Coordinates of C-alpha atoms and ligand atoms in Angstrom, one line a residue:
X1 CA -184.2 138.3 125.8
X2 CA -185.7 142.0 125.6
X3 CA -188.9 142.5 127.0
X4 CA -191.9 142.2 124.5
X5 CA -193.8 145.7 123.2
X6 CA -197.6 145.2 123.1
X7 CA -200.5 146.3 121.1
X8 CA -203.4 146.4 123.2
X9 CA -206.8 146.5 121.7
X10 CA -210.0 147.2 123.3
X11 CA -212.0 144.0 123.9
X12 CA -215.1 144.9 122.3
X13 CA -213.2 146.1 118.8
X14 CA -211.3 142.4 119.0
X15 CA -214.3 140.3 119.4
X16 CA -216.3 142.3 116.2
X17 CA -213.5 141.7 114.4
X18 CA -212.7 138.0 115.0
X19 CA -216.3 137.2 115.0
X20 CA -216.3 138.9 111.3
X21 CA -213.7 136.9 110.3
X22 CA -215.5 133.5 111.5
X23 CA -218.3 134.8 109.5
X24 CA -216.0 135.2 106.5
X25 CA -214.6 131.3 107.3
X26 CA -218.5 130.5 106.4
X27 CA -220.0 130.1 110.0
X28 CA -223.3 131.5 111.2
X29 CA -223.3 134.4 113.2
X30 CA -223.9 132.4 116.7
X31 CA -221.1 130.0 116.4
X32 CA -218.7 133.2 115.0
X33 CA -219.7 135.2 118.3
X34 CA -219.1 131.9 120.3
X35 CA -215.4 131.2 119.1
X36 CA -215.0 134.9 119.3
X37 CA -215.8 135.1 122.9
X38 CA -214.4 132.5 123.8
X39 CA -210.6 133.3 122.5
X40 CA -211.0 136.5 123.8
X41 CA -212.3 135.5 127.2
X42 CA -209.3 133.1 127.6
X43 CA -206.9 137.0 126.5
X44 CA -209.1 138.1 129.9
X45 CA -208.1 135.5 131.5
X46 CA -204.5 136.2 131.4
X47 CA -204.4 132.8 129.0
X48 CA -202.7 134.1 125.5
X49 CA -201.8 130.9 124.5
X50 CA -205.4 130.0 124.5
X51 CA -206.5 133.6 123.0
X52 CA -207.0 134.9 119.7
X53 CA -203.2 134.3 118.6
X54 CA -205.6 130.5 117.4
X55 CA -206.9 132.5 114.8
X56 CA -204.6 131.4 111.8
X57 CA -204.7 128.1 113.1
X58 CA -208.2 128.0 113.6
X59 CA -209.0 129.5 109.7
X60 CA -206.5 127.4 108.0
X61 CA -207.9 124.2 109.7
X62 CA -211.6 124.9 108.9
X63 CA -210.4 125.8 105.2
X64 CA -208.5 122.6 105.2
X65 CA -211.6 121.1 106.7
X66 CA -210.1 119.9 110.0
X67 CA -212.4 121.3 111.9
X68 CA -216.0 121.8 110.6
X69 CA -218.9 124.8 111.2
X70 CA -222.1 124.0 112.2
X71 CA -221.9 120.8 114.1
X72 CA -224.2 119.9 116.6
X73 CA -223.3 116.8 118.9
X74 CA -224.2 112.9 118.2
X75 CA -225.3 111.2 120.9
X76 CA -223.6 107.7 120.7
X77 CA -224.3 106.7 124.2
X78 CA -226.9 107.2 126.6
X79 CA -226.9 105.7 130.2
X80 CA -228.9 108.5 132.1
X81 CA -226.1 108.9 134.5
X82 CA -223.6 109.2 131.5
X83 CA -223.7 109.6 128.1
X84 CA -221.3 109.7 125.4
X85 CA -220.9 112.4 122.4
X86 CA -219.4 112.7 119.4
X87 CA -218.9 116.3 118.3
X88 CA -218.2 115.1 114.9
X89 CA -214.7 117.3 114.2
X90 CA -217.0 120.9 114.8
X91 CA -215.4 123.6 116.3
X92 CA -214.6 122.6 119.9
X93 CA -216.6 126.1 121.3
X94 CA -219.6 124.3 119.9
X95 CA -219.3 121.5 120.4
X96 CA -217.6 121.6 124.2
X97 CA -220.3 123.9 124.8
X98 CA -223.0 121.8 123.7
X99 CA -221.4 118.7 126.0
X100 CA -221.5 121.2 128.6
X101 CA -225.3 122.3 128.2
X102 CA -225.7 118.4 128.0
X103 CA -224.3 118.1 131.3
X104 CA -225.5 120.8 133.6
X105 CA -228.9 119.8 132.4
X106 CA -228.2 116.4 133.4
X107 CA -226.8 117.2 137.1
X108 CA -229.8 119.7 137.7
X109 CA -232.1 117.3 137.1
X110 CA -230.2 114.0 138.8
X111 CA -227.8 115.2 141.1
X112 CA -224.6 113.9 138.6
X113 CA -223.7 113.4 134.9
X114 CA -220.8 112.1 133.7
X115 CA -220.0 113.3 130.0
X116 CA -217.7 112.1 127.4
X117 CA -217.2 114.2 124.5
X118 CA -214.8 112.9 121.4
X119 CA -213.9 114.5 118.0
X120 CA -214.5 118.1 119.5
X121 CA -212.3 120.5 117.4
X122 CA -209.9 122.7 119.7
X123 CA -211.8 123.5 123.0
X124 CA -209.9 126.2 123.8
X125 CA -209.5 127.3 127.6
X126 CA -211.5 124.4 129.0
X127 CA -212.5 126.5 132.8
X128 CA -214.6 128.2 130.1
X129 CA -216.5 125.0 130.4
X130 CA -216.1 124.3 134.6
X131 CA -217.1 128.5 134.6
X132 CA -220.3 127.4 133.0
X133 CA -221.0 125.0 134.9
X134 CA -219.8 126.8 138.2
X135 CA -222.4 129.6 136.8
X136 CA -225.7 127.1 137.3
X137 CA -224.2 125.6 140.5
X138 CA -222.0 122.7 139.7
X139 CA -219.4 121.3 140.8
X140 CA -217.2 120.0 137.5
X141 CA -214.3 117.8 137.0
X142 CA -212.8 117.8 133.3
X143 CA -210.0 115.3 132.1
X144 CA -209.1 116.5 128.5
X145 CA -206.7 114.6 125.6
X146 CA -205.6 115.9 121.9
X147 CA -206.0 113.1 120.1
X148 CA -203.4 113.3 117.0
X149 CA -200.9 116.0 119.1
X150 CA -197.9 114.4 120.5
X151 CA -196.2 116.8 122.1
X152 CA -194.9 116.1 125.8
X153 CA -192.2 113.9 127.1
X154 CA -193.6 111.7 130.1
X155 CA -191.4 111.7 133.1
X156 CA -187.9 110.6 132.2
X157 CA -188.0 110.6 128.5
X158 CA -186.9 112.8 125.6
X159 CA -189.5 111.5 123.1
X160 CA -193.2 113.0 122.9
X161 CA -195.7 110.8 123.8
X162 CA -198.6 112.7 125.4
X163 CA -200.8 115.3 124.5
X164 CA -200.8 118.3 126.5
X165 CA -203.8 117.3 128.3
X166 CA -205.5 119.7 130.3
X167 CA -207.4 119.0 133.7
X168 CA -209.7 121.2 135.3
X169 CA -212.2 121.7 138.6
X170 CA -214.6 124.5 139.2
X171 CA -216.3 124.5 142.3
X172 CA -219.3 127.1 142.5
X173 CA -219.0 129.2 145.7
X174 CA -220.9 132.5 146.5
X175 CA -218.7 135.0 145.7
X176 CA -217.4 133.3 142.5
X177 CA -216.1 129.9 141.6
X178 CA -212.6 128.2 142.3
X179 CA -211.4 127.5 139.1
X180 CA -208.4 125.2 138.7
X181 CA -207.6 124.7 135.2
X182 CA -204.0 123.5 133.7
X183 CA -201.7 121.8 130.8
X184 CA -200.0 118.9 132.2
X185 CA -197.4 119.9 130.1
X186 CA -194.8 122.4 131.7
X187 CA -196.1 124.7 129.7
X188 CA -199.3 125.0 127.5
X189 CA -198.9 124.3 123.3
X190 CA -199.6 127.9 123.5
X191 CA -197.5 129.3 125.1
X192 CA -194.4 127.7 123.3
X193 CA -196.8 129.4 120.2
X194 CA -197.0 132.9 122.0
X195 CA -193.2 132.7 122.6
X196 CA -192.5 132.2 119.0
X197 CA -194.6 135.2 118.2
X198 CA -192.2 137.6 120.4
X199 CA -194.5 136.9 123.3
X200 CA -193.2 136.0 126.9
X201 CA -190.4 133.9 126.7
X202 CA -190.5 130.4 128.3
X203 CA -189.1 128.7 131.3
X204 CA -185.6 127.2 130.8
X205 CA -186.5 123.9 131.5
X206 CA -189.8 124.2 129.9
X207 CA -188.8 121.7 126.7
X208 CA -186.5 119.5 125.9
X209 CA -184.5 118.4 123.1
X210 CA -184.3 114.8 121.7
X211 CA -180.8 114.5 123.2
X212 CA -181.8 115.2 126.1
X213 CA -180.8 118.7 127.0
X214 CA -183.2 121.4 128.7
X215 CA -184.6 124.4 126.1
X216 CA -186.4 127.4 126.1
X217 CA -186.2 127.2 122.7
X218 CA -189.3 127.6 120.6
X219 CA -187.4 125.8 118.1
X220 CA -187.5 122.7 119.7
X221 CA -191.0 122.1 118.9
X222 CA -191.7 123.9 115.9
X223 CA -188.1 123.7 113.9
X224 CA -186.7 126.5 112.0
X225 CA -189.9 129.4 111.4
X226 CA -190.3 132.9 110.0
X227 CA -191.4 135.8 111.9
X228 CA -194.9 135.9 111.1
X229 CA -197.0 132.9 110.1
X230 CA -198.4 129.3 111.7
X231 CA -196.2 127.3 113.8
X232 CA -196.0 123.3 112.7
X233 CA -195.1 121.5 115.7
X234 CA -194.9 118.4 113.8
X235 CA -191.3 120.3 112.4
X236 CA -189.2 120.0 115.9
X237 CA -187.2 117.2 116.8
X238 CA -187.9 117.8 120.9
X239 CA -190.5 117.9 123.1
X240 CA -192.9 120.1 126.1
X241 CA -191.8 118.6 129.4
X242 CA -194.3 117.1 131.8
X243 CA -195.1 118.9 134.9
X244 CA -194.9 118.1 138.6
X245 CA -192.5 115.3 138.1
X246 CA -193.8 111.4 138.0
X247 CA -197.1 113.1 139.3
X248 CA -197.7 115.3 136.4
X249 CA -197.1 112.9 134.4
X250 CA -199.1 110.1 135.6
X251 CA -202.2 112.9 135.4
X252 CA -201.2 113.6 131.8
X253 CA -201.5 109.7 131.2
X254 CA -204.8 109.3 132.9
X255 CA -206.0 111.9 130.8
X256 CA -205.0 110.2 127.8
X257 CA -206.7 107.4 129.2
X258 CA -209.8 108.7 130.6
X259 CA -210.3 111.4 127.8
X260 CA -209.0 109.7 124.8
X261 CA -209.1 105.5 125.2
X262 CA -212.1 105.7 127.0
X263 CA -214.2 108.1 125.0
X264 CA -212.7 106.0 121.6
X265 CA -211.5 109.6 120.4
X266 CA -208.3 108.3 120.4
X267 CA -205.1 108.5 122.5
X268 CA -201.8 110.8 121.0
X269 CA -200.2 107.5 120.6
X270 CA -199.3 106.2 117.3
X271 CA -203.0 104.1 116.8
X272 CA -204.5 107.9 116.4
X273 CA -201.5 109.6 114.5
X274 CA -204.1 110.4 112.0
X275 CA -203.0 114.3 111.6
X276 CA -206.9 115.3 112.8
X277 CA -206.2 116.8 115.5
X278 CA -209.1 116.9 117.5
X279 CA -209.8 117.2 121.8
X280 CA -211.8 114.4 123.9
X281 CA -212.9 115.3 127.3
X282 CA -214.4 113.0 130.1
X283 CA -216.2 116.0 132.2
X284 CA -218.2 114.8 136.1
X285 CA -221.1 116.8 136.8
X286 CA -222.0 117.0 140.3
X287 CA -224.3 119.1 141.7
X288 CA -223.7 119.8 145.7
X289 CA -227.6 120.9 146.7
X290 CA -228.4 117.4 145.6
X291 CA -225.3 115.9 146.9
X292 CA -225.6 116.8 150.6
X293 CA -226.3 120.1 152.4
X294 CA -225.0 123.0 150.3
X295 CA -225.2 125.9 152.9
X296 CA -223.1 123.6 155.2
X297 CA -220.8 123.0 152.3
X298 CA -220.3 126.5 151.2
X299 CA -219.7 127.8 154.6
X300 CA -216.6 124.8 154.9
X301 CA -215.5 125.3 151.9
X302 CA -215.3 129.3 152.5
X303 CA -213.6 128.9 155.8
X304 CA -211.4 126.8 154.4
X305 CA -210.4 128.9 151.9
X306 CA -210.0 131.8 154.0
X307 CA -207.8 130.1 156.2
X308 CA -205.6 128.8 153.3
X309 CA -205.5 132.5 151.9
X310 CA -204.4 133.8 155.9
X311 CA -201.3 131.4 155.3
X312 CA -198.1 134.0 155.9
X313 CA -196.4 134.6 152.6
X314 CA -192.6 133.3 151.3
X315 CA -192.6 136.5 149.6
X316 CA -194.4 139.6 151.3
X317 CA -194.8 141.3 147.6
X318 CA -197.0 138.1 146.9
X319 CA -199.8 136.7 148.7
X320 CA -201.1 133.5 148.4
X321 CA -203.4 133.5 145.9
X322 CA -206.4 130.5 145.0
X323 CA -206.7 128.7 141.9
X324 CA -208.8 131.3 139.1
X325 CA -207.6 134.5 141.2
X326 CA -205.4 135.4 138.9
X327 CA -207.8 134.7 136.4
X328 CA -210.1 137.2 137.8
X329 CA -207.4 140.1 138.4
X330 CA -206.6 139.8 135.3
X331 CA -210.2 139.9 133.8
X332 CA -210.1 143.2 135.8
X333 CA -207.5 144.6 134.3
X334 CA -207.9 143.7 130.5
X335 CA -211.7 144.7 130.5
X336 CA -210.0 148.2 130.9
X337 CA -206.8 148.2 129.3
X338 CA -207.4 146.3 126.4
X339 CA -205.9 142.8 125.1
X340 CA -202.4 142.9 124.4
X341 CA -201.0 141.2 121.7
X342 CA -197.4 141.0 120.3
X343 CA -196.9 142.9 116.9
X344 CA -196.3 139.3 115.3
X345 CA -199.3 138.1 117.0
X346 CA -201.8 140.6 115.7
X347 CA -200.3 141.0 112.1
X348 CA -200.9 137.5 111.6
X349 CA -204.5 138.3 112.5
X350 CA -204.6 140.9 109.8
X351 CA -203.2 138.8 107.2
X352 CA -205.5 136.4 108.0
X353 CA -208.5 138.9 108.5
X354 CA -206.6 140.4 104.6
X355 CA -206.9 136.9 102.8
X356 CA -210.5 136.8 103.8
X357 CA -211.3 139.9 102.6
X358 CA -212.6 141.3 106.2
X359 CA -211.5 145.2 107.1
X360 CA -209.2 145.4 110.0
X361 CA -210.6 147.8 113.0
Ligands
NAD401 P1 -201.1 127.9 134.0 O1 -199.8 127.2 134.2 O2 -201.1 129.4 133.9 O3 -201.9 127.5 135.3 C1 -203.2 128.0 135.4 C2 -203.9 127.5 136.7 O4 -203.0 127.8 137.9 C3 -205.1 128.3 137.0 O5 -206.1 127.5 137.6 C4 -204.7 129.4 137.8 O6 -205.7 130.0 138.6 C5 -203.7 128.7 138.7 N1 -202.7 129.7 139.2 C6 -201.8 130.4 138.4 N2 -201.0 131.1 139.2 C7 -201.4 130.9 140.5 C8 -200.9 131.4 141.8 N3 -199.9 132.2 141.9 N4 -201.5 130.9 142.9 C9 -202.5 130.0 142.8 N5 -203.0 129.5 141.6 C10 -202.4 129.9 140.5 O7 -201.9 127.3 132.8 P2 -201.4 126.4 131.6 O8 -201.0 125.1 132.0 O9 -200.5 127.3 130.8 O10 -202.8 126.3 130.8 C11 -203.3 127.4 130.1 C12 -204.6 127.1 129.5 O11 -204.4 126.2 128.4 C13 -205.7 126.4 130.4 O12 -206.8 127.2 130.3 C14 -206.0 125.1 129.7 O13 -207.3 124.7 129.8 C15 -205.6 125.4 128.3 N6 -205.2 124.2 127.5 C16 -206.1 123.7 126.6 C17 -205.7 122.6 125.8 C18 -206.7 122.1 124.8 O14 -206.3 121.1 124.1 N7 -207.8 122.6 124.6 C19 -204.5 122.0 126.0 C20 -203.7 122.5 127.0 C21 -204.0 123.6 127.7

């Protein structure tokens, strides 16, 4: 497959003009700026899949009201230690953020919160979430579901049965956070989404088809499409692969348990087929000042790290890099080059940004 062209636009222009179409979609001016930032912080991040190429999807849900502007979270549940939300179907960079707040406040003042969120709209790039908390001191452990999204084949199977389910760690360090944050699935929704928008094609074995045979194929998942336009990947016959094997797998299970059962959100099994989508998270605040002696931590934890990074590369071009460095280098890079998008990616912006009657840049 030929190597995709790019448009890059500069990051400034691209947040004005998704925040104006949010405000066109009806939402106030804060939550706009919030969904804005966030897509194009996950660009920064190197994360497409998780970038503004959401934005049809993210319009045509709120107009189909999916997904709803101006929530602020119920609390259902409140045990001081942990306490349950329902973010009532808003968008998840409200709502998520909100749970977060909750959170952080929590583990400042106690030592450790845990948090379950359910009905949160998409969430996006959840180490968004563990950098918030990172950025106030905490540690943060988030298991994530999609109830309503059956997408992945557990480890031997050729049928979806889990969600794509996200995990995620931030541990606060000085000198900036380590930031794991992952799909259980081979490969992120996403990116199978980028890919079908001319984007970076996928892994061979990154799907696979309900017979049983390894794909790239965007097809797999979303059927037959046209060029430009949203992806349904309730059209395809196959399925995203689990990662890591038996062990991937068995962390994409827990998350449907932990996130999804246990939050009553709802599993991707066939009780919550219900065609809402919506995320559940079960997030652990913990904060390490109150949890032992921090200095002592942070100067392990950094030697550690150092050592780890000292460890003699396979390949010399590549150094062993920790979890959220790329992240960061690619931050870096972006912040001056611009966000590239496919052609595809960005004209379905503007057709988008056209049926809303908001100017392009
Ligand atoms: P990925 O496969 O790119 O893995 C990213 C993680 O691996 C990061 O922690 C990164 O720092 C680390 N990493 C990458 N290269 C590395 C290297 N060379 N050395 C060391 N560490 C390295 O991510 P993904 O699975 O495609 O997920 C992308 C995003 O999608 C994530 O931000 C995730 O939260 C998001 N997501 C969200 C949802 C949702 O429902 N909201 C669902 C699925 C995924």
């Amino acid at each position: 497959m030929a190597e995709p062209s790019y448009i890059h636009i500069p990051v400034g222009e691209l947040q004005s003009f998704v925040t104006r179409i949010f405000l066109a979609t009806g939402c106030a001016q804060k939550e706009a700026a919030r969904i804005a930032e966030h897509l194009v912080g996950a660009n920064l991040a190197g994360h497409d899949s998780h970038g503004v190429v959401r934005v049809p999807r993210y319009v045509e849900w709120q107009q189909a009201g999916y997904v709803v502007a101006g929530r602020t979270v119920e609390v259902v549940n409140d045990g001081g230690g942990f306490a349950l939300l329902d973010g009532g179907f808003g968008f998840g960079q409200t709502v998520a953020e909100q749970a977060t707040e909750f959170g952080i406040a929590r583990a400042i003042e106690q030592g450790a919160a845990i948090v379950g969120l359910r009905n949160a709209g998409h969430i996006g790039r959840v180490g968004d979430y563990a950098e918030m908390a990172a950025r106030a001191g905490l540690i943060s452990i988030h298991f994530v579901n999609v109830a309503g999204s059956v997408l992945v084949a557990p480890f031997g199977g050729a049928e979806r049965r889990f969600s794509t389910a996200p995990f995620c760690v931030g541990v606060p360090l000085p000198g900036g956070p380590v930031i794991l944050d992952f799909a259980t699935s081979l490969v992120a929704e996403g990116k199978v989404l980028v890919a079908s928008n001319g984007g970076k094609p996928l892994p061979e074995d990154a799907l696979i088809t309900a017979e049983g045979a390894l794909s790239s194929d965007p097809r797999t998942l979303y059927g037959d499409y046209p060029p430009v336009g949203p992806r349904n990947p309730a059209a395809g016959t196959g399925a995203i692969r689990a990662f890591g094997g038996h062990k991937g797998s068995g962390l994409a299970l827990m998350c449907e348990l932990l996130a999804g059962a246990l939050t009553g959100g709802g599993t991707s099994g066939p009780v919550a087929a219900r065609g809402r989508i919506a995320n559940g998270m079960l997030s652990v605040f913990l904060s390490p000042r109150h949890f032992g002696d921090e200095a002592a931590f942070q100067q392990a934890a950094r030697e550690y790290l150092d050592w780890v990074k000292s460890c003699r590369p396979a390949n010399p071009e590549e150094p062993v890099l920790l979890p959220g460095e790329p992240e960061k280098r690619r931050r870096q890079e972006r912040l001056v080059s611009g966000v590239p998008l496919t052609p595809e990616t960005w004209q379905s912006i503007l057709d988008t940004a056209a049926r809303l009657g908001v100017e392009a840049p």
